[in-house]
Amino acid sequence: MKLNSEAKKIYNQITGEIKKRIILKESLAYLEHFSPTNDKGEILKRQAYFKGNLKLVKPEMRNLLLKIKPIRFRKNFLYDRLLVVDESELEKAQALGVCEVSTEPLEGYDLILSTIDVDLSVGDIAPELYIMPLWENRETLEVLARIGELTGEGSVAGEILEGLKELDEVMKRKGLIEDLDELIASEEKRLNEKIAEKLEKFSLTLSGKELLEFLNELKSGNYEAIFAHFSEVEGDILSEINESEKKLSEMLGFTVELFSRENLYPVEVSAEQIELLRHELEKELKVELYLKSREILEKVKPLLPKLKEELKRAYELEFLRAVKEFTEGFTFPEIVEGGIAFINGRHLFIERPQPVSYVVGNVKVTFDGTNGEKVLILTGANSGGKTSLLELISQIIILAHMGFPVNAENAYVEPLDELFFFRRKRSSYGAGAFETALRGFARSLVREGKKLILIDEFEAITEPGAAVKIIGELLKIAHEKGFYVVIVSHLGEDLMKILPFARVDGIEAKGLDEHLNLIVDRQPKFGVLGKSTPELIVQRLYHKKRGKEKEIFERVLGAFRS
C-alpha cells in the first residue's frame, strides 16, 4: 500500500514505538517484513502468524531475552599448530585456511597434526573454533533451553550444555594459568609466613661442652657441622616447600618444582621461572583443549544447525514480545469489502484518549445517521478532536495493512492501494501554499484503485468562497471514482448544498467546565452538522478577563445571545 508523506510519518511513528520496545538489535530486522500491503491474502497470512505466535510470548521472557548474545563461529587462523599432509593433499589443506600446512614436521609448534590421524576438515583440525564460542556463550545456551521449555518448542541447547561439561576441568586450569603470577605470589607469601612462624618457634639448646665445640666450628668455618644443629628446622622448611609444590601441581595438573632447596628463606620465585612454567603449562593445555574439543564436537556438531535456528527464533520472539507489548488490548480487524469501520478506537499517541467509533463506506457495522457514504465531511468544535480522528483512522488503516492488531475494540478494514493524508500546515499561507496543496490533492485523484484520502481544513489556505467551489469539485471527482474521503471543514453547511452524496458528521462542544476548559464529546454525531465553538471561546475569555477587556468580551457575547 502506498502512503503519501504525512501518512508515512504516522507509519514511522508506529514503527518507532515498536522499535523502542525491541531490546536486541538483531530483532529489528523482523519489523521490515511487515510494511503495509494491499494484498488481502498477505494481510490474512500475517494475522494468522501473529495469532499463532503472540500467545507463545510469556511475561518472564523479557528478562531471559535480555541475556541473549549472538554465537559466532569464526574461521580464525591458528598459529599454534602445524598440519602435516601428503603432497597430494597440500592444496586442499591450505585452502581451509585454519593453520600452517607442511609436507613434513617442523619445529616451533605446540600442536603437530597429521592427516594420518585427522580428516581435512575445520572441525578435526581446529575443533576449538566451534567449541570455544559455545563455551563462552553458556548463558545464552541456558536461556535458549529455558525459552524452549516456555514455548513448548524444545531446544538442543541443554544437550550442548551437557557436552560442554567435559570441558570444566580444562577451563578451570586455563583460568589458573591466566592468573599464574597471582597464584604463585600468593603461595610464595603463604609459604614465607609459615617458615617465619617455624623459625620464631625454633630454639637451640646446647650444653657447655657443645657450646665450646660450636664456637670452635664457627671460628674454623666448618659450616657443615654448624648446620647439622639446624637439621630439624631445615627438614620442616623442606616439608612445607614440598607441600606447596604438591598443592600447585594438583591445582595445575602438572608437576611443579619452583622453590629453591638451597636458599630456604625467604622463598622467592623469579619471573623467568614463572614464564617458563607458564609456557609448559600452556603447551600441555593446548593439547588437552584440542583433544577435549574434538571429542565434544563429535557429539554436538549435528546439533549446531538446529541451534542456529533457535537463535533466530529467539530474535523473532523478542520482536514478537515488543509487538505484543505495543498492541496490548488491540484486536485483529476483519478484512472486508466496502469500506472501513471501527468501534471504540483509541488514539495511539494521546494520553487517556476518549474511545471513538467511526465508519466510512458500507461495511458490516452500521450507525444511526449513516447510509454507506464514501465521502464524509467532518465538522464542529475547534480543538474538538477532528484532526485526531483523521490520525486515528490512519493508525488503524496502517496497522491493519501491516497485518497487526489495531487500536480498537472491533474493526473492519478493506484492503486499500493508497492512503493519502493532507495535514493543514499551520505556518503555510498564500498563493504558494495553496498551489502546493491543490497539486497534491489533484495527484491523489489521478490514479485508479482503492484509496482513502484524508484532508484537514483545506479552506484555511484560501478564501472561503473559493474553497467551497474547489473542495466541492474535488469531492465530486473522488465520488465519481469511488474513492473514500474524509475531509475536516468548517464549510459543512455550504458543502451540504452542493454534495448530496456526502455525509456530514459533527463534533460538538457541550460547554465549559469549572476551570473554563471546553467540554467536548469527541465522538462525532453521524449525519449531523457540528457547531463550531466561537461563542464558548468568547464566553471563556469573558470569564477570564478583567476591566475594559471584560467589557469588550461582554458585548461580543451579547451579540451571540441576541
Coordinates of C-alpha atoms in Angstrom, one line a residue:
M1 CA 0.0 0.0 0.0
K2 CA 1.3 3.4 -1.0
L3 CA 1.5 6.2 1.6
N4 CA 2.0 9.9 1.0
S5 CA 4.5 11.8 3.1
E6 CA 2.1 12.6 6.0
A7 CA 0.8 9.0 6.1
K8 CA 4.4 7.8 6.1
K9 CA 5.1 10.0 9.2
I10 CA 2.3 8.1 11.0
Y11 CA 3.7 4.8 9.8
N12 CA 7.1 5.8 11.1
Q13 CA 5.6 6.9 14.5
I14 CA 4.0 3.4 14.8
T15 CA 7.2 1.5 13.9
G16 CA 9.2 3.9 16.1
E17 CA 7.1 2.9 19.1
I18 CA 7.7 -0.8 18.3
K19 CA 11.4 -0.3 17.8
K20 CA 11.7 1.4 21.2
R21 CA 10.4 -1.7 22.8
I22 CA 12.8 -4.1 21.0
I23 CA 15.9 -4.8 23.1
L24 CA 18.0 -6.9 20.8
K25 CA 19.3 -5.1 17.7
E26 CA 19.1 -8.4 15.7
S27 CA 15.4 -8.4 16.2
L28 CA 14.8 -5.1 14.5
A29 CA 15.1 -6.7 11.0
Y30 CA 11.8 -8.6 11.6
L31 CA 9.8 -5.4 11.6
E32 CA 10.9 -4.7 8.0
H33 CA 8.9 -7.7 6.8
F34 CA 5.6 -6.1 7.9
S35 CA 5.4 -2.9 5.8
P36 CA 1.8 -2.1 4.7
T37 CA 0.4 -4.3 1.9
N38 CA -2.8 -4.1 -0.2
D39 CA -2.7 -7.9 -0.7
K40 CA -5.7 -9.4 1.3
G41 CA -4.1 -12.9 1.3
E42 CA -0.8 -11.5 2.7
I43 CA -2.7 -9.5 5.4
L44 CA -4.6 -12.6 6.5
K45 CA -1.3 -14.7 6.4
R46 CA 0.3 -12.1 8.7
Q47 CA -2.7 -12.1 11.0
A48 CA -2.5 -15.9 11.3
Y49 CA 1.2 -15.6 12.0
F50 CA 0.6 -13.2 14.9
K51 CA -2.4 -15.1 16.3
G52 CA -0.3 -18.3 16.4
N53 CA 2.9 -16.7 17.8
L54 CA 1.9 -13.9 20.1
K55 CA 0.3 -16.4 22.5
L56 CA 3.7 -18.1 22.9
V57 CA 5.2 -14.9 24.4
K58 CA 5.3 -15.2 28.2
P59 CA 5.9 -12.3 30.7
E60 CA 9.1 -13.9 32.0
M61 CA 10.7 -14.0 28.5
R62 CA 11.7 -10.3 28.7
N63 CA 14.4 -10.8 31.3
L64 CA 15.6 -14.0 29.6
L65 CA 15.8 -12.5 26.1
L66 CA 17.9 -9.6 27.6
K67 CA 20.7 -12.2 28.1
I68 CA 20.8 -13.5 24.6
K69 CA 24.0 -12.8 22.7
P70 CA 25.0 -13.9 19.2
I71 CA 27.1 -17.1 19.0
R72 CA 29.6 -16.6 16.1
F73 CA 31.8 -19.3 14.7
R74 CA 34.7 -17.5 13.1
K75 CA 37.3 -19.3 11.0
N76 CA 40.4 -17.8 12.6
F77 CA 43.9 -18.8 11.6
L78 CA 45.6 -20.7 14.4
Y79 CA 49.4 -20.2 14.5
D80 CA 50.0 -22.7 17.4
R81 CA 49.6 -25.8 15.2
L82 CA 51.0 -27.4 12.1
L83 CA 49.2 -29.8 9.8
V84 CA 51.4 -32.4 8.1
V85 CA 49.9 -33.6 4.9
D86 CA 50.7 -35.7 1.9
E87 CA 51.9 -33.8 -1.2
S88 CA 48.6 -34.6 -2.9
E89 CA 46.6 -33.0 0.0
L90 CA 48.6 -29.8 0.2
E91 CA 46.5 -27.5 -1.9
K92 CA 43.2 -28.7 -0.3
A93 CA 44.7 -28.3 3.2
Q94 CA 45.9 -24.8 2.5
A95 CA 42.5 -23.8 1.2
L96 CA 41.0 -24.5 4.6
G97 CA 43.0 -21.5 5.9
V98 CA 43.0 -22.5 9.6
C99 CA 46.7 -23.3 10.3
E100 CA 50.1 -23.7 8.8
V101 CA 50.5 -26.7 6.5
S102 CA 53.6 -28.7 5.6
T103 CA 54.6 -32.0 4.0
E104 CA 57.0 -32.7 6.9
P105 CA 57.1 -32.0 10.6
L106 CA 58.7 -28.6 11.7
E107 CA 59.9 -27.3 15.0
G108 CA 58.2 -24.4 16.9
Y109 CA 54.6 -25.6 17.1
D110 CA 52.6 -26.6 20.2
L111 CA 50.5 -29.0 18.2
I112 CA 51.6 -31.1 15.2
L113 CA 48.7 -32.8 13.5
S114 CA 48.8 -35.3 10.6
T115 CA 46.2 -36.4 8.1
I116 CA 47.0 -39.9 9.2
D117 CA 45.0 -39.1 12.4
V118 CA 42.7 -36.3 11.3
D119 CA 40.4 -35.5 8.4
L120 CA 40.9 -32.5 6.2
S121 CA 38.1 -30.5 7.9
V122 CA 38.0 -27.5 10.1
G123 CA 36.2 -29.5 12.8
D124 CA 39.1 -32.1 13.0
I125 CA 42.0 -29.6 12.7
A126 CA 40.6 -26.8 14.8
P127 CA 37.6 -28.0 16.9
E128 CA 38.2 -25.1 19.3
L129 CA 36.7 -22.7 16.7
Y130 CA 33.4 -24.4 17.3
I131 CA 33.7 -25.3 21.0
M132 CA 35.1 -22.1 22.4
P133 CA 32.2 -19.8 21.2
L134 CA 29.8 -22.3 22.7
W135 CA 31.7 -22.3 26.0
E136 CA 31.8 -18.5 26.1
N137 CA 28.1 -18.3 25.5
R138 CA 26.9 -20.8 28.0
E139 CA 24.4 -18.2 29.5
T140 CA 22.8 -17.8 26.0
L141 CA 22.5 -21.6 25.8
E142 CA 20.8 -21.7 29.2
V143 CA 18.4 -19.0 28.1
L144 CA 17.6 -20.9 24.8
A145 CA 16.9 -24.1 26.8
R146 CA 14.5 -22.2 29.1
I147 CA 12.8 -20.5 26.2
G148 CA 12.3 -23.9 24.6
E149 CA 10.5 -25.0 27.8
L150 CA 8.3 -21.9 27.9
T151 CA 7.2 -22.1 24.3
G152 CA 6.9 -25.9 24.3
E153 CA 9.1 -26.0 21.1
G154 CA 12.0 -27.7 22.9
S155 CA 15.7 -27.0 22.5
V156 CA 19.1 -28.7 21.7
A157 CA 20.9 -26.2 23.9
G158 CA 20.5 -28.4 27.0
E159 CA 22.2 -31.3 25.2
I160 CA 25.0 -29.0 24.1
L161 CA 25.5 -27.7 27.7
E162 CA 25.7 -31.3 28.9
G163 CA 28.5 -32.0 26.4
L164 CA 30.4 -28.8 27.4
K165 CA 30.6 -30.0 31.0
E166 CA 33.5 -32.3 29.9
L167 CA 35.5 -29.1 29.4
D168 CA 35.1 -27.9 33.0
E169 CA 38.4 -29.1 34.4
V170 CA 40.4 -27.9 31.3
M171 CA 38.9 -24.4 31.5
K172 CA 39.4 -24.3 35.3
R173 CA 43.1 -24.9 34.7
K174 CA 43.1 -22.3 31.8
G175 CA 41.9 -19.8 34.3
L176 CA 44.6 -20.7 36.8
I177 CA 47.3 -20.4 34.2
E178 CA 45.9 -16.9 33.2
D179 CA 46.3 -15.9 36.9
L180 CA 49.6 -17.8 37.4
D181 CA 51.5 -14.7 38.7
E182 CA 49.0 -14.0 41.4
L183 CA 48.7 -17.7 42.2
I184 CA 52.4 -18.2 42.7
A185 CA 52.8 -14.9 44.6
S186 CA 50.0 -15.9 46.9
E187 CA 51.6 -19.3 47.6
E188 CA 55.0 -17.7 48.0
K189 CA 53.7 -15.3 50.6
R190 CA 51.9 -18.1 52.5
L191 CA 55.0 -20.2 52.5
N192 CA 57.2 -17.5 53.8
E193 CA 54.8 -16.7 56.6
K194 CA 54.7 -20.4 57.5
I195 CA 58.5 -20.6 57.5
A196 CA 58.9 -17.4 59.6
E197 CA 56.5 -18.8 62.1
K198 CA 58.6 -22.0 62.4
L199 CA 61.8 -20.0 62.8
E200 CA 60.3 -17.9 65.5
K201 CA 59.4 -21.0 67.5
F202 CA 62.8 -22.7 66.9
S203 CA 65.2 -22.8 69.8
L204 CA 68.7 -24.3 70.0
T205 CA 69.8 -25.8 73.4
L206 CA 73.5 -26.6 73.9
S207 CA 75.5 -27.9 77.0
G208 CA 78.6 -26.0 78.0
K209 CA 80.8 -28.5 76.1
E210 CA 78.6 -28.4 73.0
L211 CA 78.7 -24.6 73.1
L212 CA 82.6 -24.6 73.1
E213 CA 82.6 -27.0 70.2
F214 CA 80.0 -24.9 68.3
L215 CA 82.2 -21.7 68.7
N216 CA 85.3 -23.6 67.5
E217 CA 83.5 -24.8 64.4
L218 CA 82.2 -21.3 63.7
K219 CA 85.8 -19.9 64.1
S220 CA 87.2 -22.6 61.8
G221 CA 84.4 -22.1 59.2
N222 CA 83.1 -25.7 59.5
Y223 CA 79.6 -24.7 58.3
E224 CA 78.5 -28.2 57.6
A225 CA 79.0 -29.1 61.2
I226 CA 77.2 -25.9 62.3
F227 CA 74.2 -26.6 60.0
A228 CA 73.9 -30.1 61.5
H229 CA 72.5 -28.3 64.6
F230 CA 69.7 -26.8 62.4
S231 CA 68.7 -30.0 60.5
E232 CA 65.4 -30.3 62.3
V233 CA 64.1 -26.9 61.3
E234 CA 65.5 -27.4 57.8
G235 CA 63.5 -30.6 57.4
D236 CA 60.4 -28.7 58.5
I237 CA 61.0 -26.0 55.9
L238 CA 61.6 -28.5 53.1
S239 CA 58.5 -30.3 54.1
E240 CA 56.5 -27.1 53.8
I241 CA 58.1 -26.4 50.3
N242 CA 57.2 -29.9 49.2
E243 CA 53.6 -29.4 50.4
S244 CA 53.3 -26.1 48.5
E245 CA 54.6 -27.6 45.2
K246 CA 52.3 -30.6 45.6
K247 CA 49.3 -28.3 46.1
L248 CA 50.2 -26.3 43.0
S249 CA 50.8 -29.5 41.0
E250 CA 47.3 -30.7 41.9
M251 CA 45.7 -27.4 41.0
L252 CA 47.5 -27.1 37.7
G253 CA 47.5 -30.7 36.7
F254 CA 51.2 -30.5 36.1
T255 CA 54.3 -31.4 38.2
V256 CA 55.6 -28.2 39.6
E257 CA 59.2 -27.7 41.0
L258 CA 59.6 -24.0 41.6
F259 CA 61.1 -23.3 45.0
S260 CA 64.9 -23.5 45.7
R261 CA 66.2 -26.2 48.1
E262 CA 69.3 -24.1 48.8
N263 CA 68.1 -20.6 49.7
L264 CA 65.4 -21.8 52.0
Y265 CA 64.3 -18.4 53.4
P266 CA 62.8 -16.2 52.2
V267 CA 61.3 -18.3 49.4
E268 CA 61.5 -16.5 46.1
V269 CA 60.4 -17.4 42.5
S270 CA 61.9 -15.4 39.7
A271 CA 59.8 -14.0 36.8
E272 CA 61.8 -16.2 34.4
Q273 CA 60.8 -19.3 36.3
I274 CA 57.2 -18.3 36.2
E275 CA 57.3 -17.7 32.4
L276 CA 59.0 -21.0 31.8
L277 CA 56.3 -22.8 33.8
R278 CA 53.6 -20.8 32.0
H279 CA 54.9 -21.8 28.6
E280 CA 55.0 -25.5 29.6
L281 CA 51.5 -25.3 31.1
E282 CA 50.0 -23.6 28.1
K283 CA 51.6 -26.1 25.7
E284 CA 50.1 -29.0 27.6
L285 CA 46.8 -27.2 28.0
K286 CA 46.5 -26.6 24.2
V287 CA 46.9 -30.3 23.6
E288 CA 44.3 -31.2 26.1
L289 CA 41.9 -28.5 25.0
Y290 CA 42.3 -29.7 21.4
L291 CA 41.6 -33.3 22.3
K292 CA 38.6 -32.5 24.5
S293 CA 37.2 -30.0 21.9
R294 CA 37.4 -32.6 19.2
E295 CA 35.7 -35.2 21.4
I296 CA 32.8 -32.8 22.4
L297 CA 32.4 -31.5 18.8
E298 CA 31.8 -35.0 17.6
K299 CA 28.7 -35.2 19.8
V300 CA 27.4 -31.6 19.4
K301 CA 28.1 -30.8 15.7
P302 CA 24.9 -32.4 14.4
L303 CA 23.0 -30.1 16.8
L304 CA 24.5 -26.8 15.5
P305 CA 22.1 -26.2 12.6
K306 CA 19.2 -26.5 15.0
L307 CA 20.9 -24.2 17.5
K308 CA 21.3 -21.6 14.7
E309 CA 17.5 -21.8 14.1
E310 CA 16.9 -21.5 17.8
L311 CA 18.9 -18.3 18.0
K312 CA 17.0 -16.9 15.1
R313 CA 13.8 -17.9 16.8
A314 CA 14.9 -16.1 20.0
Y315 CA 15.4 -12.9 18.0
E316 CA 12.0 -13.4 16.4
L317 CA 10.4 -13.9 19.9
E318 CA 12.0 -10.6 21.0
F319 CA 10.3 -8.9 18.0
L320 CA 7.0 -10.7 18.9
R321 CA 7.4 -9.6 22.6
A322 CA 7.7 -6.0 21.5
V323 CA 4.7 -6.3 19.2
K324 CA 2.6 -7.9 22.0
E325 CA 3.6 -5.1 24.4
F326 CA 2.7 -2.4 21.9
T327 CA -0.6 -4.0 20.9
E328 CA -1.8 -4.9 24.4
G329 CA -5.6 -4.6 24.3
F330 CA -5.8 -4.3 20.5
T331 CA -7.9 -6.5 18.2
F332 CA -7.4 -8.1 14.8
P333 CA -9.6 -6.3 12.2
E334 CA -11.9 -8.2 10.0
I335 CA -10.7 -7.9 6.4
V336 CA -13.8 -6.9 4.4
E337 CA -15.0 -5.2 1.2
G338 CA -16.9 -1.9 1.0
G339 CA -15.2 0.4 3.5
I340 CA -13.6 1.0 6.9
A341 CA -15.2 1.0 10.3
F342 CA -14.1 0.7 13.9
I343 CA -15.7 0.7 17.4
N344 CA -14.1 2.4 20.3
G345 CA -10.8 3.2 18.6
R346 CA -8.2 4.8 20.8
H347 CA -5.6 7.2 19.5
L348 CA -2.1 5.8 20.0
F349 CA -0.3 9.0 21.0
I350 CA -2.8 10.8 23.2
E351 CA -2.8 10.1 26.9
R352 CA -6.1 8.7 28.1
P353 CA -7.9 9.2 24.8
Q354 CA -11.7 9.1 24.6
P355 CA -12.8 6.0 22.6
V356 CA -14.3 6.9 19.3
S357 CA -16.3 4.9 16.7
Y358 CA -16.5 5.7 13.0
V359 CA -17.5 4.3 9.7
V360 CA -16.5 5.2 6.1
G361 CA -18.4 3.3 3.3
N362 CA -20.7 0.4 3.6
V363 CA -19.4 -2.4 5.9
K364 CA -21.0 -4.8 8.4
V365 CA -21.3 -2.3 11.2
T366 CA -23.9 0.5 10.9
F367 CA -24.7 3.5 13.0
D368 CA -27.8 5.8 13.1
G369 CA -27.3 8.6 10.6
T370 CA -25.1 6.5 8.2
N371 CA -26.0 5.1 4.8
G372 CA -22.8 3.7 3.3
E373 CA -21.5 7.1 2.2
K374 CA -17.9 7.1 0.9
V375 CA -17.4 10.9 1.1
L376 CA -17.6 12.4 4.6
I377 CA -17.3 16.0 5.8
L378 CA -16.3 16.2 9.4
T379 CA -17.4 19.5 11.1
G380 CA -17.6 21.0 14.5
A381 CA -15.8 22.3 17.5
N382 CA -12.3 23.8 17.4
S383 CA -9.9 21.6 19.4
G384 CA -12.7 19.0 19.4
G385 CA -10.6 16.2 18.0
K386 CA -11.3 16.3 14.3
T387 CA -7.6 16.1 13.3
S388 CA -7.0 13.5 16.0
L389 CA -9.8 11.4 14.4
L390 CA -8.0 11.6 11.0
E391 CA -4.9 10.4 12.7
L392 CA -6.8 7.6 14.4
I393 CA -8.2 6.5 11.1
S394 CA -4.7 6.5 9.6
Q395 CA -3.3 4.5 12.5
I396 CA -6.0 1.8 12.2
I397 CA -5.6 1.6 8.4
I398 CA -1.8 1.3 8.6
L399 CA -1.8 -1.3 11.4
A400 CA -4.4 -3.3 9.6
H401 CA -2.4 -3.3 6.3
M402 CA 0.7 -4.4 8.3
G403 CA -1.2 -7.4 9.4
F404 CA -1.1 -6.2 13.1
P405 CA -3.9 -6.0 15.6
V406 CA -5.4 -2.5 15.7
N407 CA -6.1 0.0 18.4
A408 CA -9.9 -0.5 18.6
E409 CA -12.5 -2.8 20.3
N410 CA -13.6 -4.0 16.8
A411 CA -12.6 -3.0 13.3
Y412 CA -13.5 -3.8 9.7
V413 CA -11.0 -2.8 7.0
E414 CA -11.0 -3.1 3.3
P415 CA -7.5 -3.5 1.7
L416 CA -6.5 -0.2 0.0
D417 CA -4.0 0.6 -2.7
E418 CA -3.2 4.0 -1.3
L419 CA -3.6 6.2 1.8
F420 CA -3.3 10.0 1.5
F421 CA -3.2 12.3 4.5
F422 CA -3.2 16.0 3.8
R423 CA -2.5 17.8 7.1
R424 CA -3.0 21.5 7.4
K425 CA 0.4 23.3 7.8
R426 CA -0.2 26.0 10.3
S427 CA 2.6 28.2 9.0
S428 CA 1.7 27.8 5.3
Y429 CA -0.4 30.5 3.7
G430 CA -0.5 32.4 0.5
A431 CA -0.5 31.5 -3.2
G432 CA 2.5 29.2 -3.0
A433 CA 1.0 27.1 -0.2
F434 CA -2.4 27.0 -1.9
E435 CA -0.9 25.8 -5.2
T436 CA 1.2 23.1 -3.5
A437 CA -1.9 21.8 -1.6
L438 CA -4.1 21.8 -4.7
R439 CA -1.4 20.0 -6.7
G440 CA -1.2 17.3 -4.0
F441 CA -4.9 16.8 -3.9
A442 CA -5.2 16.6 -7.7
R443 CA -2.4 13.9 -7.7
S444 CA -4.3 11.8 -5.2
L445 CA -7.3 11.7 -7.6
V446 CA -5.4 10.7 -10.8
R447 CA -4.6 7.0 -10.3
E448 CA -7.4 4.5 -10.2
G449 CA -7.6 2.0 -7.4
K450 CA -8.9 1.7 -3.9
K451 CA -7.8 4.6 -1.8
L452 CA -8.6 6.7 1.3
I453 CA -8.0 10.4 1.2
L454 CA -7.9 12.3 4.5
I455 CA -7.9 16.2 4.3
D456 CA -7.5 18.5 7.2
E457 CA -9.0 22.0 6.7
F458 CA -8.1 22.8 3.1
E459 CA -10.1 26.1 3.3
A460 CA -7.5 27.5 5.8
I461 CA -5.1 28.3 2.9
T462 CA -7.6 30.2 0.6
E463 CA -10.8 32.3 0.7
P464 CA -13.9 30.5 2.0
G465 CA -15.9 31.3 -1.2
A466 CA -13.2 29.8 -3.5
A467 CA -12.7 26.9 -1.0
V468 CA -16.3 25.8 -1.3
K469 CA -16.1 25.6 -5.1
I470 CA -12.7 23.9 -5.2
I471 CA -13.4 21.4 -2.4
G472 CA -16.9 20.7 -3.9
E473 CA -15.4 19.8 -7.3
L474 CA -12.6 17.7 -5.9
L475 CA -15.0 15.7 -3.8
K476 CA -17.3 15.2 -6.8
I477 CA -14.3 13.7 -8.7
A478 CA -13.5 11.4 -5.8
H479 CA -17.1 10.3 -5.5
E480 CA -17.2 9.5 -9.3
K481 CA -14.1 7.4 -8.9
G482 CA -15.4 5.5 -5.9
F483 CA -12.7 6.8 -3.5
Y484 CA -13.1 7.1 0.2
V485 CA -12.7 10.6 1.5
V486 CA -12.9 12.2 5.0
I487 CA -12.4 16.0 5.0
V488 CA -12.3 18.2 8.1
S489 CA -14.0 21.5 7.2
H490 CA -15.8 24.4 8.8
L491 CA -17.7 24.8 5.5
G492 CA -20.0 21.9 6.1
E493 CA -23.2 23.9 5.7
D494 CA -22.2 25.2 2.3
L495 CA -20.8 21.9 1.1
M496 CA -24.0 20.0 2.0
K497 CA -25.9 22.1 -0.5
I498 CA -23.8 21.0 -3.5
L499 CA -22.8 17.5 -2.4
P500 CA -25.9 15.4 -1.9
F501 CA -23.9 12.2 -1.9
A502 CA -21.7 13.3 1.1
R503 CA -22.4 12.7 4.8
V504 CA -21.8 15.5 7.2
D505 CA -20.7 14.4 10.7
G506 CA -20.3 16.8 13.6
I507 CA -18.2 17.0 16.8
E508 CA -19.7 19.4 19.3
A509 CA -18.6 21.3 22.5
K510 CA -21.1 21.0 25.3
G511 CA -19.9 23.9 27.4
L512 CA -17.2 24.9 29.8
D513 CA -16.1 23.1 33.0
E514 CA -15.3 24.7 36.3
H515 CA -11.7 25.5 35.0
L516 CA -13.2 27.2 31.9
N517 CA -11.9 24.4 29.7
L518 CA -14.0 23.3 26.7
I519 CA -16.2 20.2 27.4
V520 CA -16.1 18.3 24.1
D521 CA -17.7 15.0 23.2
R522 CA -15.1 13.7 20.7
Q523 CA -17.4 11.1 19.3
P524 CA -18.8 12.5 16.1
K525 CA -22.6 12.6 15.6
F526 CA -23.3 10.9 12.3
G527 CA -25.3 12.9 9.7
V528 CA -25.4 16.0 12.0
L529 CA -23.7 19.3 11.2
G530 CA -21.3 20.1 14.1
K531 CA -21.5 23.6 15.5
S532 CA -18.2 25.4 15.9
T533 CA -17.1 26.9 19.3
P534 CA -16.6 30.7 18.9
E535 CA -19.4 31.5 21.4
L536 CA -17.8 29.3 24.0
I537 CA -14.4 30.7 23.4
V538 CA -15.7 34.2 23.8
Q539 CA -17.5 33.1 27.0
R540 CA -14.3 31.7 28.4
L541 CA -12.4 35.0 27.6
Y542 CA -15.2 37.0 29.2
H543 CA -14.8 35.0 32.5
K544 CA -11.0 35.2 32.4
K545 CA -10.5 38.9 31.7
R546 CA -10.9 42.0 33.9
G547 CA -11.7 45.6 33.4
K548 CA -12.1 47.1 29.9
E549 CA -11.2 43.8 28.1
K550 CA -14.0 42.1 30.0
E551 CA -16.5 44.8 28.9
I552 CA -15.5 44.2 25.2
F553 CA -16.0 40.4 25.5
E554 CA -19.3 41.0 27.3
R555 CA -20.6 43.0 24.3
V556 CA -19.4 40.3 21.8
L557 CA -21.0 37.6 23.9
G558 CA -24.2 39.6 23.9
A559 CA -24.2 39.7 20.1
F560 CA -24.2 35.9 20.1
R561 CA -27.0 35.6 22.5
S562 CA -29.2 38.2 20.8

